[in-house]
Tab-separated table of C-alpha atoms and ligand atoms in Angstrom:
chain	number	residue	atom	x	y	z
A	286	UNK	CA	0.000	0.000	0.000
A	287	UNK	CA	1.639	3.007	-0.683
A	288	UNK	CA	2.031	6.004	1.328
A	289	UNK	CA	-1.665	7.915	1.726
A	290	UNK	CA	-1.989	11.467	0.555
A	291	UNK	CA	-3.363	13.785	3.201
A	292	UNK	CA	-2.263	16.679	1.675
A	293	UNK	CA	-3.369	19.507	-0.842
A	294	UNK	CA	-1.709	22.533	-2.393
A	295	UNK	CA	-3.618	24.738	-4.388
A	296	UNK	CA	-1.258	27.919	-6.261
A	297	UNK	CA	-2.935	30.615	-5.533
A	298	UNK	CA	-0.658	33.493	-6.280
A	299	UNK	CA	-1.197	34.289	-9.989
A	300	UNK	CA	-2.072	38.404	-11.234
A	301	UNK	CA	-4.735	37.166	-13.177
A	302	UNK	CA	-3.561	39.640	-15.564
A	303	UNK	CA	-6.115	38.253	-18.498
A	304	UNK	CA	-8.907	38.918	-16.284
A	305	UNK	CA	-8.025	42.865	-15.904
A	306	UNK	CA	-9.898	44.436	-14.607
A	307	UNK	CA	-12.129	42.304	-12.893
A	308	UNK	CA	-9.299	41.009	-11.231
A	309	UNK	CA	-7.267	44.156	-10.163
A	310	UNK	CA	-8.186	44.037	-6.524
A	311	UNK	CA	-9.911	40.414	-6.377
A	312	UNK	CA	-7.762	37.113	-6.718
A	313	UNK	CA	-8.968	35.326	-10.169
A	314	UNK	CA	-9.638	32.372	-8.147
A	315	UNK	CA	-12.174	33.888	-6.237
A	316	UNK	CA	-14.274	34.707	-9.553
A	317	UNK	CA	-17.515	32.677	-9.458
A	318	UNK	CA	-18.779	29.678	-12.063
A	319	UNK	CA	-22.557	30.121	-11.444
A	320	UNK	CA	-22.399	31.227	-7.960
A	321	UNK	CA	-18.841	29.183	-6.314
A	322	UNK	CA	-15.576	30.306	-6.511
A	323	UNK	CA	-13.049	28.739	-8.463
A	324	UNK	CA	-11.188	27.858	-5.505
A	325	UNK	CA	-14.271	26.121	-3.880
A	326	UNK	CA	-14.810	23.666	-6.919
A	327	UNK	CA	-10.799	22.566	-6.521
A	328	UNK	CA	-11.085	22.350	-2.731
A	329	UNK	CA	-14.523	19.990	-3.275
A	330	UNK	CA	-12.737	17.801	-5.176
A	331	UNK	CA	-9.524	17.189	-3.078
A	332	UNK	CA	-12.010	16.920	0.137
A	333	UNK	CA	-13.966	14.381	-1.991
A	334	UNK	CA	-10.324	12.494	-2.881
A	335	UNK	CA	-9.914	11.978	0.881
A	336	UNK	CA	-7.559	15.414	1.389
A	337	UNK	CA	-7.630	16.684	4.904
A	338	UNK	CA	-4.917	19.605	4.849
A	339	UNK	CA	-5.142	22.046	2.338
A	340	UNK	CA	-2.112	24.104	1.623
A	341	UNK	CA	-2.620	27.468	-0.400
A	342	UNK	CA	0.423	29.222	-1.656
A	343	UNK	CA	-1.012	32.722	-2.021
A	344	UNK	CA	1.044	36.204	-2.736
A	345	UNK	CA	-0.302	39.907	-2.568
A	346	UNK	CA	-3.926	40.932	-3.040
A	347	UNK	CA	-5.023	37.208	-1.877
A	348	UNK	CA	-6.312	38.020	2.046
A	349	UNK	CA	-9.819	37.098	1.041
A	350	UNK	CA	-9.027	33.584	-0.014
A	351	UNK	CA	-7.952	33.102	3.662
A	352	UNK	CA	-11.233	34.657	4.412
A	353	UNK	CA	-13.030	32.305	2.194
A	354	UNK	CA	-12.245	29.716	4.037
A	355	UNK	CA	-12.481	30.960	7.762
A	356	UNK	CA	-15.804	31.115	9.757
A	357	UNK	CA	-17.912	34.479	8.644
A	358	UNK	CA	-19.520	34.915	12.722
A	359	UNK	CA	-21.178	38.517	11.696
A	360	UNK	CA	-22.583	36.322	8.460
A	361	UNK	CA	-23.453	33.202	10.633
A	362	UNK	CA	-25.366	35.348	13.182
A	363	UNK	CA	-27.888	37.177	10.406
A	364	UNK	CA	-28.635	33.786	8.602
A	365	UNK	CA	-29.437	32.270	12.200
A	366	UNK	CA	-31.555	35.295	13.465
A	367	UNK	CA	-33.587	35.316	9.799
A	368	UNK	CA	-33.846	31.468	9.831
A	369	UNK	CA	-32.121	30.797	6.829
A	370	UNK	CA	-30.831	27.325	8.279
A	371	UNK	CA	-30.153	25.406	5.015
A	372	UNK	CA	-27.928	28.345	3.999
A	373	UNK	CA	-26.134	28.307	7.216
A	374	UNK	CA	-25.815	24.339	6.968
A	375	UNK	CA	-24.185	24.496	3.861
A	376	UNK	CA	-21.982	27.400	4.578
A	377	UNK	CA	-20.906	25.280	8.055
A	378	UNK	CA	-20.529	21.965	5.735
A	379	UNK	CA	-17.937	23.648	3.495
A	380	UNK	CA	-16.032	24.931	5.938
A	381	UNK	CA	-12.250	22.918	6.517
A	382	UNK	CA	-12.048	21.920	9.894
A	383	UNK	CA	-9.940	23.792	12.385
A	384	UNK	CA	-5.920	23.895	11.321
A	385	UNK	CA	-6.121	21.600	8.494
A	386	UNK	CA	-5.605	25.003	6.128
A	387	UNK	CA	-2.109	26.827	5.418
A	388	UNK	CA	-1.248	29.336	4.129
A	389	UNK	CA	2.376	30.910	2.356
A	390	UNK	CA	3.682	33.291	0.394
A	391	UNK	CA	5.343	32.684	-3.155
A	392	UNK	CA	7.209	36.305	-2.538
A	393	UNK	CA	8.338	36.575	-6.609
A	394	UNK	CA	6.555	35.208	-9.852
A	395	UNK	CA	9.217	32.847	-10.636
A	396	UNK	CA	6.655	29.999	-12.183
A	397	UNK	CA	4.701	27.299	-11.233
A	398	UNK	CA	7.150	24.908	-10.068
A	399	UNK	CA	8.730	27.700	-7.332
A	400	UNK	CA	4.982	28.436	-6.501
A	401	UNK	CA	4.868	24.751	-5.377
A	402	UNK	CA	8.134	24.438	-4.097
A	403	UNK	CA	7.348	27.300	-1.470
A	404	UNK	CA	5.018	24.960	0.199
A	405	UNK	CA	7.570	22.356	1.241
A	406	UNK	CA	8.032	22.925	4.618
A	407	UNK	CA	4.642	22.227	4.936
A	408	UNK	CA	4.115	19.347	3.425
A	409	UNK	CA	7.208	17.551	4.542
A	410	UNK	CA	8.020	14.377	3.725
A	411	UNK	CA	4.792	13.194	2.509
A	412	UNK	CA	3.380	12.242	-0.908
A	413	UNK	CA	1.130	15.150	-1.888
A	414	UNK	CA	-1.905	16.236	-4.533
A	415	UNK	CA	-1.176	19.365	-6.797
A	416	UNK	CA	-4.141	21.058	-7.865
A	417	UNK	CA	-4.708	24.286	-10.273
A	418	UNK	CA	-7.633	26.210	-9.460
A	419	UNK	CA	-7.981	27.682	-12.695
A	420	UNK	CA	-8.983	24.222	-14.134
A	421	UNK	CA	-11.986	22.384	-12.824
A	422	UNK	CA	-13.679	19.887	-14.138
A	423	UNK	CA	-17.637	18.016	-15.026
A	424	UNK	CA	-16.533	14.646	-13.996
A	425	UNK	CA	-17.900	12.006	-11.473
A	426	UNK	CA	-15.874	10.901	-9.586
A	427	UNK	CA	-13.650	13.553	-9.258
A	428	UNK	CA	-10.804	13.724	-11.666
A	429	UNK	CA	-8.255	13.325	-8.461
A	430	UNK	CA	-10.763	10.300	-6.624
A	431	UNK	CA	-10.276	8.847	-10.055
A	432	UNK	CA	-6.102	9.489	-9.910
A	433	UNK	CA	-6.355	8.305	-6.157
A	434	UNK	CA	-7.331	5.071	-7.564
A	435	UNK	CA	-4.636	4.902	-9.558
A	436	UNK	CA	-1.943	5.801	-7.014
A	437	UNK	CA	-3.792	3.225	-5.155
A	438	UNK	CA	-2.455	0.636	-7.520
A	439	UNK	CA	0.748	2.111	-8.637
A	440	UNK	CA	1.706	4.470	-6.084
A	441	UNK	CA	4.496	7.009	-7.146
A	442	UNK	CA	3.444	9.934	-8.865
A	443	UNK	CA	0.118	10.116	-10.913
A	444	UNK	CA	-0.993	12.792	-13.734
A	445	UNK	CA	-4.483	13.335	-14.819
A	446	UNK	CA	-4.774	14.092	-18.528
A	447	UNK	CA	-7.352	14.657	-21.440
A	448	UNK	CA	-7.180	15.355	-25.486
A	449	UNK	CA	-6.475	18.708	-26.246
A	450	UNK	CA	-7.074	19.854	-30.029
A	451	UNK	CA	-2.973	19.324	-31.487
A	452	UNK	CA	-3.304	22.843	-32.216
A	453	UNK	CA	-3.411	23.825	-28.488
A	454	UNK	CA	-0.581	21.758	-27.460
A	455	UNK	CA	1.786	24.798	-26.881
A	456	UNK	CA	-0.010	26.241	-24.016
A	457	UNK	CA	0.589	23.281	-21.912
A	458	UNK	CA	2.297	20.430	-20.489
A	459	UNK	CA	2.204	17.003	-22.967
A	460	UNK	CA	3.317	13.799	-22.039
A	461	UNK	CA	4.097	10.770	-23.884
A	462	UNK	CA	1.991	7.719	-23.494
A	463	UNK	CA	4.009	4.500	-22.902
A	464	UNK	CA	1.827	1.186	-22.136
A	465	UNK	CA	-0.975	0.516	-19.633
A	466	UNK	CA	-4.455	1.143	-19.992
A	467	UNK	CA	-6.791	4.747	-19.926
A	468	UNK	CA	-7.067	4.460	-16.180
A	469	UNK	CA	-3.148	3.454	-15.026
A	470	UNK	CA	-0.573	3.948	-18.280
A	471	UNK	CA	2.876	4.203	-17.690
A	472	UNK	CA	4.181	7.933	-18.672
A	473	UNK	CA	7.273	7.888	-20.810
A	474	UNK	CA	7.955	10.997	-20.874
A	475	UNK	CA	7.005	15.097	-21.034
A	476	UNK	CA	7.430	18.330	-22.148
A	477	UNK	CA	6.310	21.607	-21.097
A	478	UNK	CA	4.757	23.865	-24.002
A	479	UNK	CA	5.888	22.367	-26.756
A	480	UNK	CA	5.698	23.747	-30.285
A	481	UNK	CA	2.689	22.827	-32.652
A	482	UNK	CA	4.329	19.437	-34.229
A	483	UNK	CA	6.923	18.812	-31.796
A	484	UNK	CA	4.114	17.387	-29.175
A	485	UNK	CA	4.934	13.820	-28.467
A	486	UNK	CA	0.879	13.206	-28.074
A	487	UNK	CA	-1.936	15.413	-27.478
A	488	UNK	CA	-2.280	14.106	-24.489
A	489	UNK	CA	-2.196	17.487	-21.387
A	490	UNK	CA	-1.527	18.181	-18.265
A	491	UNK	CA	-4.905	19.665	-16.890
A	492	UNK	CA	-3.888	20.688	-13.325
A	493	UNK	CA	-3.855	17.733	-11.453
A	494	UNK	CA	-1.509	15.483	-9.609
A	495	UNK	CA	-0.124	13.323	-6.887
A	496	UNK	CA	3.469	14.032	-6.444
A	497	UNK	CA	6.213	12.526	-3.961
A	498	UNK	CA	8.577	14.834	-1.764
A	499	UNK	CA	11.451	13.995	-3.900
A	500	UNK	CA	10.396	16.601	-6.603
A	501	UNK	CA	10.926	19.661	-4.200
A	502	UNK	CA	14.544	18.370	-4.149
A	503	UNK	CA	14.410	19.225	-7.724
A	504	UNK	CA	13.110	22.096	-7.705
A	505	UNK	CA	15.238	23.441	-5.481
A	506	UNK	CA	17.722	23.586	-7.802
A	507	UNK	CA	15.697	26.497	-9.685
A	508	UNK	CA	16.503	25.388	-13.532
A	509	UNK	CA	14.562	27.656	-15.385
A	510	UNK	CA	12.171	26.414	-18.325
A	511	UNK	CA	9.652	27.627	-20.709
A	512	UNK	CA	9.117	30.759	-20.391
A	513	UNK	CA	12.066	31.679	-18.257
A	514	UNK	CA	10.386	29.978	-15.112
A	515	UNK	CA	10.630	27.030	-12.829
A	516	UNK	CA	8.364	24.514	-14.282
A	517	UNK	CA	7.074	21.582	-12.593
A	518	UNK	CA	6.484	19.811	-15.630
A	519	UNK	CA	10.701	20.319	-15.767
A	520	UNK	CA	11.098	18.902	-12.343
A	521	UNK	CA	8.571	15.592	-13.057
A	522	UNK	CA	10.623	15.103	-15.802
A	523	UNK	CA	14.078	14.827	-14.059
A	524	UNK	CA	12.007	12.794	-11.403
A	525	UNK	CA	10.611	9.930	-13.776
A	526	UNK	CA	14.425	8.943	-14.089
A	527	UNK	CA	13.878	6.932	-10.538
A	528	UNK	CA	10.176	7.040	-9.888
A	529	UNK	CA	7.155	5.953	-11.730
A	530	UNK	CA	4.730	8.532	-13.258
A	531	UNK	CA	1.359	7.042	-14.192
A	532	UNK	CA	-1.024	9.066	-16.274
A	533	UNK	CA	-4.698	8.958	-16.058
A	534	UNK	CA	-7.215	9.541	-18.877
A	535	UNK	CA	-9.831	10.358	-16.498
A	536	UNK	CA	-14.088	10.457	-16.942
A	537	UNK	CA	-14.488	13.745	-17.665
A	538	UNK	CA	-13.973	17.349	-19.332
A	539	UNK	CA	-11.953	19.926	-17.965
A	540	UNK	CA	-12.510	23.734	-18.470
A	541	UNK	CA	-9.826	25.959	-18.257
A	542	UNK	CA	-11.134	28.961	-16.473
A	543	UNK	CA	-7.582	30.801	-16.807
A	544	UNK	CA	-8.829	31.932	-20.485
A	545	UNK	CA	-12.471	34.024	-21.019
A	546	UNK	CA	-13.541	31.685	-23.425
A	547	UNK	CA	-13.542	28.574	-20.622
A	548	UNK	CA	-14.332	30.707	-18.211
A	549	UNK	CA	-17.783	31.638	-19.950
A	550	UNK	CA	-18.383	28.394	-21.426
A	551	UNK	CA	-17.849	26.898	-17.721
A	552	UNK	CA	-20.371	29.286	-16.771
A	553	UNK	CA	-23.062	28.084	-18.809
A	554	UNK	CA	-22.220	24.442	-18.720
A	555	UNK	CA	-22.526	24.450	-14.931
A	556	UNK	CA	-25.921	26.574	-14.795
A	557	UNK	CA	-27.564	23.914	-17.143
A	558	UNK	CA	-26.247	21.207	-14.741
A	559	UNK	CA	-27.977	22.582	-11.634
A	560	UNK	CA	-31.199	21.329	-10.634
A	561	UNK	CA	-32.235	24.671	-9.093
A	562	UNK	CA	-31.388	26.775	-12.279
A	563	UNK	CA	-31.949	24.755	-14.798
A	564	UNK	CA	-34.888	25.482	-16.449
A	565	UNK	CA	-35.071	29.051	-15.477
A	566	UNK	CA	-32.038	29.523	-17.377
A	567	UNK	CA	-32.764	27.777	-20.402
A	568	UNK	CA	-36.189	29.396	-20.142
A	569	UNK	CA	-34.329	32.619	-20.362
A	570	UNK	CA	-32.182	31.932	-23.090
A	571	UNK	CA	-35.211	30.698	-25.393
A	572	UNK	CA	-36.567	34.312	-25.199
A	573	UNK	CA	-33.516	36.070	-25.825
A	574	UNK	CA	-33.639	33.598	-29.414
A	575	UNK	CA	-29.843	33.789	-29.604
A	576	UNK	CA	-29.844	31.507	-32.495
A	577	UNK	CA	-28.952	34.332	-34.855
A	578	UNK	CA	-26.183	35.079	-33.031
A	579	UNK	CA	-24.953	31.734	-32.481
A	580	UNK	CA	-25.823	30.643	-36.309
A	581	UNK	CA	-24.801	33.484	-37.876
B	684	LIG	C1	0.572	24.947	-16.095
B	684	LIG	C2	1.515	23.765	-16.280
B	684	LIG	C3	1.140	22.970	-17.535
B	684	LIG	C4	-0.313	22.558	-17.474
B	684	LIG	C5	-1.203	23.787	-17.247
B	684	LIG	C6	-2.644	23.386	-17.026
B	684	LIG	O1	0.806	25.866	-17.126
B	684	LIG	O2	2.838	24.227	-16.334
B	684	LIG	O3	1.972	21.854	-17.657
B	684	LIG	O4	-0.670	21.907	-18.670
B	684	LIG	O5	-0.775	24.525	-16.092
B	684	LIG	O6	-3.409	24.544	-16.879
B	684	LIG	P1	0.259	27.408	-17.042
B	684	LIG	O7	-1.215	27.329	-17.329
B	684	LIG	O8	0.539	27.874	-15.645
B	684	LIG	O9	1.001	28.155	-18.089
């Protein structure tokens, strides 16, 4: 059995510079799909994945994610007194239990893989789940239950990956598939951002994974990648020299809410899922007859 993973950490210190200006004063990950915050939909699905501690590595402008997930008493109080229990219920349901959050700084912008590498000191010696806010996902299970299962059987470290158009391949991390099946392949190798016909496979990184320690050793050592920044996928890469890295085609669609276009089309895709929205929404968008719009 190998080692269980306990632990979260969630990158929270990007500008959110392609949101300007909604996101001048407000963290991007606090921007809403239908009425929860980005953040909430990545902390639902490491909670659901078994994850008690949940390690955000924030940076300037971010004080209200801490507030997010603290208790709100003034908030509390007012529901109570106007009897709005199931509100209050759900707000107490969703709340992490006392010190299983942390919080640090990432001080500079040097990249995702410093951004993660900030946290170890928290997270010790421990295997560890990696998750980017800016992507969630319509999948059930959860995309990292589903990687759990994996780890599970392989243990080591264990990617979660979907098709991306081969066009799109240079805005993220691609591995190369070596043999195994969807749910447990073996991962031969990978490549951060690679050019349009260089990608080994189509195959991307959508922001999730279990990780061992060893990678912060790597990092450490503050090689800098695409971009000019410390990349995890760099790190992983070095890593996969000693340690296994099984990828996992997961049940389901990501969105990537870092770009307008996901954002929106997460948005919509969400509403129509909701029970309680549903039809008032579609309703709505009957009588606006978009189909000109859309069509033309
Ligand atoms: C990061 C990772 C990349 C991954 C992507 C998913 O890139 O470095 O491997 O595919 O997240 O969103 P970024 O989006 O930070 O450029």
């Amino acid at each position: 059995m190998p080692k269980r993973v306990r632990t979260a950490v969630f990158p929270v210190a990007g500008l959110g510079t392609r949101f300007l200006p909604a996101t001048k004063a407000m963290p991007k990950e606090m921007l809403t799909v239908v009425d929860r915050p980005l953040i909430q939909y990545a902390v639902d699905e490491a909670r659901e994945a078994g994850i008690e501690h949940l390690v955000f590595v924030t940076g300037r402008n971010k004080g209200v994610i801490e507030d997010h997930f603290d208790r709100q008493f003034e908030l509390e109080t007012t529901l109570e007194s106007r009897g709005k229990h199931e509100a209050l219920a759900e707000l107490r349901k969703e709340l992490p239990s006392a010190g299983h959050t942390s919080f640090t700084r990432q001080q500079e912008p040097l990249g995702l893989g410093h951004a993660v590498w900030c946290a170890r000191d928290i997270v010790g010696d421990s295997p560890f789940a990696l998750l980017l806010p800016d992507m969630i996902f319509k999948a059930s299970p959860g995309v990292l239950k589903q990687m759990m299962d994996a780890y599970e059987e392989h243990g080591g470290n264990v990617i979660g990956v979907e098709e991306c158009d081969p066009k799109d391949v240079a805005s993220y991390g691609i591995i190369e598939r070596g043999e195994g099946p969807d749910k447990g392949f073996e991962i031969t190798g990978m490549v951060e951002k690679p050019k349009v016909g260089e990608a080994p496979t189509n195959l991307f990184i959508s922001g999730r994974y279990i990780l061992q320690p060893e990678v912060f050793g790597l990092l450490s050592q503050q090689t800098r990648g695409a971009g000019g920044e410390i990349q995890i996928t760099d790190a992983m890469h070095t890593l996969m020299k000693q340690q296994r890295f099984t990828g996992v085609k997961y049940d389901g669609k990501v969105f990537d809410c870092g770009s307008k276009l996901g954002f929106l089309t997460a948005n919509v895709v969400f509403a129509l899922d909701r029970d309680d929205i549903r039809d008032g929404f579609v309703k709505e968008l009957r009588a606006l007859d978009l189909s000109e719009q859309i069509e033309g």
